[in-house]
Short mmCIF file of N, CA and C in Angstrom, two decimals:
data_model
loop_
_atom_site.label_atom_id
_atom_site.label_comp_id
_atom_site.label_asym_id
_atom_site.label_seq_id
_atom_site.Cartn_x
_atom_site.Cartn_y
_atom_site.Cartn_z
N UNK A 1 -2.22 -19.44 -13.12
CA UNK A 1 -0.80 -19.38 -13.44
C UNK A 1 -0.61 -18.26 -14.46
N UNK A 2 0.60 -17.56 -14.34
CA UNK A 2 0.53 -16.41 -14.84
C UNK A 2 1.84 -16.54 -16.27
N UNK A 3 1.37 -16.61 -17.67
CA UNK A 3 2.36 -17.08 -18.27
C UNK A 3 2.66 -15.71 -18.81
N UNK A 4 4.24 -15.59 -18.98
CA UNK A 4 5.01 -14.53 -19.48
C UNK A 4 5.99 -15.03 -20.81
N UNK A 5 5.93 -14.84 -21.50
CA UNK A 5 6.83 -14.93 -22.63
C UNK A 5 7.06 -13.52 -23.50
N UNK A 6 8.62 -12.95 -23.55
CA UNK A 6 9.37 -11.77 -23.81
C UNK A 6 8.31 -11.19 -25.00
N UNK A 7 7.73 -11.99 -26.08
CA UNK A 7 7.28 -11.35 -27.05
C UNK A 7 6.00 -11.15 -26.55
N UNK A 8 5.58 -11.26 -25.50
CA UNK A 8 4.41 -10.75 -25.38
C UNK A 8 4.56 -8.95 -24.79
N UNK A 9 5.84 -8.38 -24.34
CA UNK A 9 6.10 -7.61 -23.84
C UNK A 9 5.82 -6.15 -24.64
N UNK A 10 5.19 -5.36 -24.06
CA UNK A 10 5.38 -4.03 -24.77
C UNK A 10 6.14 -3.14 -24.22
N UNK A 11 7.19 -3.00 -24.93
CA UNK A 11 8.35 -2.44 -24.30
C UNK A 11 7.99 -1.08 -25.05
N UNK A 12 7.68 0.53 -23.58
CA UNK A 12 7.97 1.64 -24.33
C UNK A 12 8.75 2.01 -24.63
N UNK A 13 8.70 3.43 -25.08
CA UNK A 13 9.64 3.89 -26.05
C UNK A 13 10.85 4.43 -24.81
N UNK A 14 11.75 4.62 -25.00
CA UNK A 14 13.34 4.94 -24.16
C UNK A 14 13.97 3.79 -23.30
N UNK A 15 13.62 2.67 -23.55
CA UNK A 15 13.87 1.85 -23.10
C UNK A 15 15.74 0.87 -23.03
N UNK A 16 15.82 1.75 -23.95
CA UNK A 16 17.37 1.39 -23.83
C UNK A 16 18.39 1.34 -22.75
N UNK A 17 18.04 2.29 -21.56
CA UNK A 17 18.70 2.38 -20.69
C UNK A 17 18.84 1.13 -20.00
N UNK A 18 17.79 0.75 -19.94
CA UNK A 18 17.62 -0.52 -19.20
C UNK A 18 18.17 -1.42 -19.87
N UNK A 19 17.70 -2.03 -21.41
CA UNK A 19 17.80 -2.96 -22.22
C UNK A 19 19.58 -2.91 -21.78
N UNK A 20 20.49 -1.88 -22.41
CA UNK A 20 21.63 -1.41 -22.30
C UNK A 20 23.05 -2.11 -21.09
N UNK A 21 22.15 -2.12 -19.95
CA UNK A 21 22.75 -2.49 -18.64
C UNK A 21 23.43 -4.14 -19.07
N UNK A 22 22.09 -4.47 -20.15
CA UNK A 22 22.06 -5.86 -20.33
C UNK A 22 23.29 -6.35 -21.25
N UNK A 23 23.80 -5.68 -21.58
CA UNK A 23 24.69 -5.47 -23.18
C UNK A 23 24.20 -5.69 -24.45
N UNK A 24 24.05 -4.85 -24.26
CA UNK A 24 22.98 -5.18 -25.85
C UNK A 24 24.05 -5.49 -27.04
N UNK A 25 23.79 -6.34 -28.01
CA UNK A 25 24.54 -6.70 -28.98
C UNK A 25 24.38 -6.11 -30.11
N UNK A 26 25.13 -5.57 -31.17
CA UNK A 26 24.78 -5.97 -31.75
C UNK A 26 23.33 -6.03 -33.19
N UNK A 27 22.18 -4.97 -33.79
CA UNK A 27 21.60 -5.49 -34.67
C UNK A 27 19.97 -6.46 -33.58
N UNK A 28 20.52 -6.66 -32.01
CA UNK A 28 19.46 -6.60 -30.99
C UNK A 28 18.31 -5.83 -30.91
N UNK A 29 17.37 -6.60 -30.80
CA UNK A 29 16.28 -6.01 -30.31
C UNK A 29 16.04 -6.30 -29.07
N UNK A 30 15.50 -4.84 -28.07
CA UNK A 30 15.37 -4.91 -26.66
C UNK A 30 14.37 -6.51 -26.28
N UNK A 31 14.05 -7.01 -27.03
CA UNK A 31 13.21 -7.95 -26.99
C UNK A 31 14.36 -8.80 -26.96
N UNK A 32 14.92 -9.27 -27.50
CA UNK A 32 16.53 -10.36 -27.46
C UNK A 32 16.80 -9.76 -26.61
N UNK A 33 17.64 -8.94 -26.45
CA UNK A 33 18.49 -8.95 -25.26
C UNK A 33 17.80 -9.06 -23.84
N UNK A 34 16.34 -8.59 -23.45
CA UNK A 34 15.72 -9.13 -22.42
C UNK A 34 15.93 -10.44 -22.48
N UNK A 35 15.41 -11.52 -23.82
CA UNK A 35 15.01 -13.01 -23.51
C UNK A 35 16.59 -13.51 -23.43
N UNK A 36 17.66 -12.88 -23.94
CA UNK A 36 19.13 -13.16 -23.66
C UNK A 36 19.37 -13.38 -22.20
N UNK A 37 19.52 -12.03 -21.48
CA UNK A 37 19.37 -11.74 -19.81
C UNK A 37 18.97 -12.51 -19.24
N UNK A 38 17.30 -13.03 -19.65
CA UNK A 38 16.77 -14.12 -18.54
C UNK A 38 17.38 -15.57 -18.89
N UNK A 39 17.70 -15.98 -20.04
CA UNK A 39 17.89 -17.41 -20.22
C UNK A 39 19.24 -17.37 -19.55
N UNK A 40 20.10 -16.12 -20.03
CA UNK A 40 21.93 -16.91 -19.58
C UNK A 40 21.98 -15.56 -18.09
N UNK A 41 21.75 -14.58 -17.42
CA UNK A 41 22.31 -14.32 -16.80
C UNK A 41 21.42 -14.05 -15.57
N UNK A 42 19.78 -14.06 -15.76
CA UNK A 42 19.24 -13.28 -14.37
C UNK A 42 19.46 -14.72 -13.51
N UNK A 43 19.52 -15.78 -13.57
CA UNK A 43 19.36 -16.76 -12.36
C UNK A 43 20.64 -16.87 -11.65
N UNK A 44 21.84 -16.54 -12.53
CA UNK A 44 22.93 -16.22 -11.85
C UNK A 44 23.51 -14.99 -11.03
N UNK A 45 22.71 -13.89 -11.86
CA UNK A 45 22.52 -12.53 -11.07
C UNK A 45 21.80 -12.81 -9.42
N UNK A 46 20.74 -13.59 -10.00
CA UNK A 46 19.59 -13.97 -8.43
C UNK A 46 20.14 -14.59 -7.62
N UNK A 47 21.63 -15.92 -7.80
CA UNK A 47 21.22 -16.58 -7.10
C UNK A 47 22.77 -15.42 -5.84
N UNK A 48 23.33 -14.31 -6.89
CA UNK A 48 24.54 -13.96 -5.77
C UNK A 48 23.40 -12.75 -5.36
N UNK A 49 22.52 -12.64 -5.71
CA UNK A 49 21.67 -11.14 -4.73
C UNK A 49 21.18 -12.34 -3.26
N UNK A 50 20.80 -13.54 -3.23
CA UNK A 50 20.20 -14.01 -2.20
C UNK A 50 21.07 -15.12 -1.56
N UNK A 51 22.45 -15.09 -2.20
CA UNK A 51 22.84 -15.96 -1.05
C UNK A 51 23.07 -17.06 -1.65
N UNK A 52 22.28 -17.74 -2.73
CA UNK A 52 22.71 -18.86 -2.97
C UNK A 52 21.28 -19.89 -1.92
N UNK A 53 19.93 -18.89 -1.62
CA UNK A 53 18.86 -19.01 -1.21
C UNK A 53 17.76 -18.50 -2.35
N UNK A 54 17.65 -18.78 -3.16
CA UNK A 54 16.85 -18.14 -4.59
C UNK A 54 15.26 -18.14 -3.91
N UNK A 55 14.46 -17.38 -4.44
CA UNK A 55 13.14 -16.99 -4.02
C UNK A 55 12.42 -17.08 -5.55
N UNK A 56 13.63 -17.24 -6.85
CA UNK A 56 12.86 -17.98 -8.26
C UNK A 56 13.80 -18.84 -8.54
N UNK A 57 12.91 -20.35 -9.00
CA UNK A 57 13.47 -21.31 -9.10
C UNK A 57 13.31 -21.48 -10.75
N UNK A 58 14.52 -21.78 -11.16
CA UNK A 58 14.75 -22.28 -12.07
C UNK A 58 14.40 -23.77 -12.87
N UNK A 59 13.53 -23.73 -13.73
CA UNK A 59 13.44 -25.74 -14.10
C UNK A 59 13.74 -25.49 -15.29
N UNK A 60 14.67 -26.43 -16.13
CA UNK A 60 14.95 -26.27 -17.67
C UNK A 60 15.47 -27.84 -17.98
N UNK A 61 15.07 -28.10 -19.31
CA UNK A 61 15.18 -28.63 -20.00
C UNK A 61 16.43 -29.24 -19.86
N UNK A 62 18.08 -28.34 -19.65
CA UNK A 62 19.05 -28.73 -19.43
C UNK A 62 19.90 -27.75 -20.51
N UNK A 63 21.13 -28.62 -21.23
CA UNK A 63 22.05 -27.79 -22.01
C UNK A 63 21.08 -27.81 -23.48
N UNK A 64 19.86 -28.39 -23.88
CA UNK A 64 19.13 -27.94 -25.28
C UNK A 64 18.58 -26.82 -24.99
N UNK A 65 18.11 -26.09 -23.86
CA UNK A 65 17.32 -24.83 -23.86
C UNK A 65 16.14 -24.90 -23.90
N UNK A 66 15.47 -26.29 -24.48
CA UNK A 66 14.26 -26.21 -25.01
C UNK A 66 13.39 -25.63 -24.15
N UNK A 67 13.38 -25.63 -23.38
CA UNK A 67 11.89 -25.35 -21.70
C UNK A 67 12.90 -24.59 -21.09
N UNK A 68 12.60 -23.51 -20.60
CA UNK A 68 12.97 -22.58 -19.44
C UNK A 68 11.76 -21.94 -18.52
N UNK A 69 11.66 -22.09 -16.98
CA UNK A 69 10.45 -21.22 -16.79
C UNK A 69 11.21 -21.09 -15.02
N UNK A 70 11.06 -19.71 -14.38
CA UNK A 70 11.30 -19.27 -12.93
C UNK A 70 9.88 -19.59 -12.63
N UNK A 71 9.82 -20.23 -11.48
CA UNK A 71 9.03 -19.97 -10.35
C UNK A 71 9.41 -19.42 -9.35
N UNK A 72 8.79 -18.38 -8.78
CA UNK A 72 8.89 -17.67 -7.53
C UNK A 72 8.02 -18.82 -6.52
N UNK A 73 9.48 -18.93 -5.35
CA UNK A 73 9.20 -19.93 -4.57
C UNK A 73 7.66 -19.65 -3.58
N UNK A 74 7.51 -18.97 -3.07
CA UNK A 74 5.82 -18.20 -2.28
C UNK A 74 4.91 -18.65 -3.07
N UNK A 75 4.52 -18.78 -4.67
CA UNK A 75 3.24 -19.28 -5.11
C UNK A 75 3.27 -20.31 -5.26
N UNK A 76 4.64 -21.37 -5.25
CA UNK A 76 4.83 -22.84 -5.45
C UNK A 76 3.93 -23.42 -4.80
N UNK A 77 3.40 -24.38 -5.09
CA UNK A 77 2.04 -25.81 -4.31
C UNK A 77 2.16 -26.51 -4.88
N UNK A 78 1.70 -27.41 -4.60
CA UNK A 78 1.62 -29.25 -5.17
C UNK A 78 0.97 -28.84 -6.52
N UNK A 79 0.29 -28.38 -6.95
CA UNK A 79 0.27 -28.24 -8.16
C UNK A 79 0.66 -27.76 -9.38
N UNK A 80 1.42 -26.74 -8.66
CA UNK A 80 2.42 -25.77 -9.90
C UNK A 80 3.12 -26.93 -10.90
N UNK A 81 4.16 -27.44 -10.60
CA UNK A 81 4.19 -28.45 -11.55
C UNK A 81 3.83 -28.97 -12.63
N UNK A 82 2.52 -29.86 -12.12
CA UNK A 82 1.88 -30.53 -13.51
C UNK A 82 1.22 -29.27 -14.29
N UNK A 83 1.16 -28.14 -13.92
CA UNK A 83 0.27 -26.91 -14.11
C UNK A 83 1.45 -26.44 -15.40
N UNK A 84 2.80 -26.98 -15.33
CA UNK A 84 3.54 -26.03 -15.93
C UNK A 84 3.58 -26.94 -17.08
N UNK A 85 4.21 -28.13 -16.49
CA UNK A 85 3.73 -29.10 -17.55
C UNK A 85 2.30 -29.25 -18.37
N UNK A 86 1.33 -29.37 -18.11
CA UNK A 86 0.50 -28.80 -18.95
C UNK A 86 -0.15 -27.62 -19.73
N UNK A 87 0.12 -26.38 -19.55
CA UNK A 87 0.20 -25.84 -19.72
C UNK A 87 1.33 -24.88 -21.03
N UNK A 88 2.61 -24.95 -20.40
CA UNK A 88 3.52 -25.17 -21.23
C UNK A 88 4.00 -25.73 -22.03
N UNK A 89 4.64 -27.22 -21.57
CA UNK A 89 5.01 -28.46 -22.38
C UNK A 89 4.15 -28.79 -23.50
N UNK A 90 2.71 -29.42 -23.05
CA UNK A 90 1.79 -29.96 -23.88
C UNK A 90 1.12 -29.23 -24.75
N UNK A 91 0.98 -28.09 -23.67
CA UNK A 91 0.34 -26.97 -24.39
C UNK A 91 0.42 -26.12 -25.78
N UNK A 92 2.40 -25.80 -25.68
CA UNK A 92 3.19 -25.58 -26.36
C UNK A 92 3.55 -26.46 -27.67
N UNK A 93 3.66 -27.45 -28.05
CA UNK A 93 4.16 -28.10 -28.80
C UNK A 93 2.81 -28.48 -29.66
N UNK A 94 3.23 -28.02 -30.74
CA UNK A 94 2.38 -28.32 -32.03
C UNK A 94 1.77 -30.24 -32.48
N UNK A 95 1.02 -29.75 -32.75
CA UNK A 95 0.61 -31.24 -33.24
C UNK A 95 0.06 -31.84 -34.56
N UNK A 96 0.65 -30.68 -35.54
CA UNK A 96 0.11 -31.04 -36.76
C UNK A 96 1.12 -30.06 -37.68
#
């Protein structure tokens, strides 16, 4: 399983153009406004590019935000799941 989280990103240098498209706010770093993009607008961008047939699926937490993660539907299996859940969930959360 391939985990991605924005701060792991090395974003080169001229990168604004892109960041930009996104609206950048603001005192933003291309790093926010990427993790902005994906939490509030790429799944809604995705779901009018395909129809309202998405090829990344969305699972979240709900209106707290806490958990966000796309799966691209092609690597999904019976195990992705508990994989995310462990991995993520358990994985993630501190214990001391």
């Amino acid at each position: 399983m391939c985990r991605f989280t924005p701060d792991a990103l090395a974003l080169p240098a001229g990168t604004d153009w892109f960041t930009g498209k996104f609206g950048t706010k603001p005192d933003e770093t291309p790093i926010d406004t990427i993790r902005r993009y994906l939490s509030a607008g790429f799944f809604k961008d995705h779901l009018k590019t395909y129809k309202s047939r998405p090829i990344y699926w969305l699972f979240s937490s709900g209106d707290e935000k806490a958990f966000e993660a796309f799966v691209y539907l092609h690597r999904y299996n019976q195990g992705t799941l508990s994989r995310m859940r462990m991995s993520i969930i358990i994985g993630g959360s501190s214990s001391g």
